[in-house]
Amino acid sequence: MNRIKDHFKKTTAMRDLKKYMVCALGAFLCFQASAAEEKTDEEREAFFKGWEYEVNAGLNIGGSSPIPLPAEIRKINSFDPRLNLQLGGNATKWFTPDKKWGVSVGLRFETKGMQTKATVKNYGMEIYDDGKKLKGRWTGRVQTKYHTQQLAIPILAMLRVHRRTTINLGPYVAWAFQNDFNGFVSEGYLREGDPTGDKYVFEGDSRATYDFGDELRHFQWGMQGGVSWMAYKHLSVNANLVFGCNNIFKSSFKTISFNMYPIYLNVGFGYKF
């Protein structure tokens, strides 16, 4: 039953994403059309002449991490970046005839996620064991799965450093339509409340689950910087580093005592019109 509910939630989220993406792209095109209608033929030609459009796709490689790693995390046993896809487009307005300086506004749908296994000590945790909720400090193994689907809008300054190479830098804002952060603990013990509280031991195949998905933020923002290289007349190769500037968890969530920031490298291709 839970799998059916999760599938329904994901299907509904994807349907909502498509609706919002269509509306946003439609609004952008209407803005361009209305701006052009107010100009003369010469002005209209000059207006559109300075614009460049691109559709792109790629992969996000990375994860969400505290900076630096806190003392509670003693060892990262494994890390799986998962398959995180990105699809979007952008419009760039060049302000010089040689297209050296410009500003780009984009719209992209993307997934971000990771799966980790770690050994921790006195790690803030809230687990469910046989229907009972226990909250305190966990020492032992932790397996975590993080996944989010977002609609992001980057606003970037563009600088062409070579006829085929352009670098970009600027902020982005994002809205998460779906958030998951869950996993389980094993081979260790929980001290309820604080490190001196009652001890609950999990040995062998015994494990307890946790789910912090409802504690994740929907709104995120950060910085993006990267480079684009024109391999052919219309085909570009892109690489961008995206660094989130706010904690992925809500400020009211105190179980995990440190902030976690999304850090991803996006690599992919684009088609310029």
CSV table of C-alpha atoms in Angstrom, one decimal, residues 67-202:
chain,number,residue,atom,x,y,z
A,67,ILE,CA,30.7,21.6,5.6
A,68,PRO,CA,33.0,20.6,7.1
A,69,LEU,CA,32.2,17.0,8.2
A,70,PRO,CA,31.1,17.2,11.8
A,71,ALA,CA,32.7,15.0,14.6
A,72,GLU,CA,29.5,12.9,14.7
A,73,ILE,CA,30.3,11.4,11.3
A,74,ARG,CA,33.2,9.1,12.0
A,75,LYS,CA,33.4,7.4,8.6
A,76,ILE,CA,31.8,7.4,5.1
A,77,ASN,CA,31.5,3.7,4.3
A,78,SER,CA,29.9,4.2,0.8
A,79,PHE,CA,28.5,6.9,-1.4
A,80,ASP,CA,26.2,6.5,-4.4
A,81,PRO,CA,25.3,9.7,-6.3
A,82,ARG,CA,22.3,8.0,-8.1
A,83,LEU,CA,21.0,8.9,-11.6
A,84,ASN,CA,20.0,12.6,-11.4
A,85,LEU,CA,18.7,14.1,-14.6
A,86,GLN,CA,18.3,17.7,-15.7
A,87,LEU,CA,16.2,19.2,-18.5
A,88,GLY,CA,15.7,22.9,-19.3
A,89,GLY,CA,16.4,25.9,-21.4
A,90,ASN,CA,17.6,29.5,-21.2
A,91,ALA,CA,17.5,32.8,-23.0
A,92,THR,CA,20.6,35.0,-23.1
A,93,LYS,CA,20.6,38.7,-23.9
A,94,TRP,CA,23.9,40.0,-25.3
A,95,PHE,CA,24.7,43.6,-24.7
A,96,THR,CA,27.6,44.0,-27.1
A,97,PRO,CA,27.8,43.3,-30.9
A,98,ASP,CA,30.6,40.8,-30.4
A,99,LYS,CA,28.5,38.9,-27.8
A,100,LYS,CA,31.1,39.3,-25.1
A,101,TRP,CA,28.9,40.4,-22.2
A,102,GLY,CA,25.3,39.3,-21.5
A,103,VAL,CA,22.7,38.0,-19.0
A,104,SER,CA,21.0,34.7,-19.1
A,105,VAL,CA,17.8,33.6,-17.5
A,106,GLY,CA,17.0,29.9,-17.4
A,107,LEU,CA,14.3,27.4,-16.4
A,108,ARG,CA,15.2,23.8,-15.6
A,109,PHE,CA,13.6,20.7,-14.1
A,110,GLU,CA,16.0,18.6,-12.2
A,111,THR,CA,16.4,15.8,-9.8
A,112,LYS,CA,19.0,15.6,-7.0
A,113,GLY,CA,19.8,12.8,-4.7
A,114,MET,CA,22.3,10.4,-3.2
A,115,GLN,CA,22.5,7.3,-1.0
A,116,THR,CA,25.1,7.0,1.7
A,117,LYS,CA,26.3,4.6,4.4
A,118,ALA,CA,28.2,5.9,7.4
A,119,THR,CA,29.4,5.1,10.8
A,120,VAL,CA,28.5,7.8,13.4
A,121,LYS,CA,28.7,8.6,17.1
A,122,ASN,CA,26.3,10.6,19.1
A,123,TYR,CA,24.4,11.4,15.9
A,124,GLY,CA,21.0,13.1,16.3
A,125,MET,CA,18.3,10.6,15.3
A,126,GLU,CA,14.6,9.9,15.6
A,127,ILE,CA,13.7,6.3,14.8
A,128,TYR,CA,10.7,4.1,14.6
A,129,ASP,CA,11.0,0.6,16.2
A,130,ASP,CA,7.9,-1.6,16.2
A,131,GLY,CA,5.6,1.4,16.0
A,132,LYS,CA,7.4,3.2,18.9
A,133,LYS,CA,9.2,6.5,18.3
A,134,LEU,CA,12.6,7.0,19.9
A,135,LYS,CA,14.6,10.2,19.8
A,136,GLY,CA,18.1,10.8,21.0
A,137,ARG,CA,21.7,10.1,20.1
A,138,TRP,CA,22.7,7.2,17.8
A,139,THR,CA,26.0,5.5,17.7
A,140,GLY,CA,26.5,2.9,14.9
A,141,ARG,CA,25.7,2.5,11.2
A,142,VAL,CA,23.3,4.8,9.3
A,143,GLN,CA,22.1,4.4,5.8
A,144,THR,CA,20.5,7.4,4.1
A,145,LYS,CA,18.6,8.0,0.9
A,146,TYR,CA,18.0,11.5,-0.3
A,147,HIS,CA,15.9,12.5,-3.4
A,148,THR,CA,14.3,15.7,-4.5
A,149,GLN,CA,12.6,17.0,-7.7
A,150,GLN,CA,13.0,20.7,-8.3
A,151,LEU,CA,12.2,23.6,-10.7
A,152,ALA,CA,15.1,26.0,-10.7
A,153,ILE,CA,15.6,29.5,-12.2
A,154,PRO,CA,19.2,30.6,-12.6
A,155,ILE,CA,20.1,34.2,-13.4
A,156,LEU,CA,23.6,34.4,-14.7
A,157,ALA,CA,26.2,36.9,-15.9
A,158,MET,CA,27.8,35.7,-19.1
A,159,LEU,CA,31.3,36.4,-20.4
A,160,ARG,CA,32.6,35.1,-23.7
A,161,VAL,CA,36.3,34.5,-23.2
A,162,HIS,CA,36.8,32.9,-26.6
A,163,ARG,CA,34.7,32.6,-29.7
A,164,ARG,CA,33.7,29.1,-28.6
A,165,THR,CA,34.0,29.4,-24.8
A,166,THR,CA,31.7,31.2,-22.4
A,167,ILE,CA,31.8,31.3,-18.6
A,168,ASN,CA,28.9,32.1,-16.3
A,169,LEU,CA,28.3,33.0,-12.7
A,170,GLY,CA,25.2,34.0,-10.7
A,171,PRO,CA,22.5,33.0,-8.3
A,172,TYR,CA,19.6,30.6,-8.6
A,173,VAL,CA,16.4,29.9,-6.8
A,174,ALA,CA,14.6,26.6,-6.7
A,175,TRP,CA,11.3,25.1,-5.6
A,176,ALA,CA,11.2,21.4,-4.6
A,177,PHE,CA,7.9,19.6,-5.6
A,178,GLN,CA,9.0,16.3,-4.0
A,179,ASN,CA,11.3,15.6,-1.1
A,180,ASP,CA,12.5,12.3,0.4
A,181,PHE,CA,15.1,11.8,3.1
A,182,ASN,CA,14.8,8.4,4.8
A,183,GLY,CA,16.8,5.3,5.8
A,184,PHE,CA,17.6,3.0,8.7
A,185,VAL,CA,20.1,2.5,11.5
A,186,SER,CA,21.7,-0.8,12.5
A,187,GLU,CA,24.6,-2.4,14.4
A,188,GLY,CA,24.6,0.2,17.2
A,189,TYR,CA,22.6,1.8,20.0
A,190,LEU,CA,20.5,4.8,20.7
A,191,ARG,CA,20.7,6.9,23.9
A,192,GLU,CA,17.3,8.3,24.4
A,193,GLY,CA,17.3,12.1,24.9
A,194,ASP,CA,21.0,12.7,25.3
A,195,PRO,CA,24.3,10.6,25.4
A,196,THR,CA,23.5,9.6,29.0
A,197,GLY,CA,19.9,8.5,28.5
A,198,ASP,CA,18.3,5.0,28.4
A,199,LYS,CA,20.2,2.7,26.0
A,200,TYR,CA,18.4,0.8,23.1
A,201,VAL,CA,20.7,-1.7,21.4
A,202,PHE,CA,20.3,-3.0,17.8
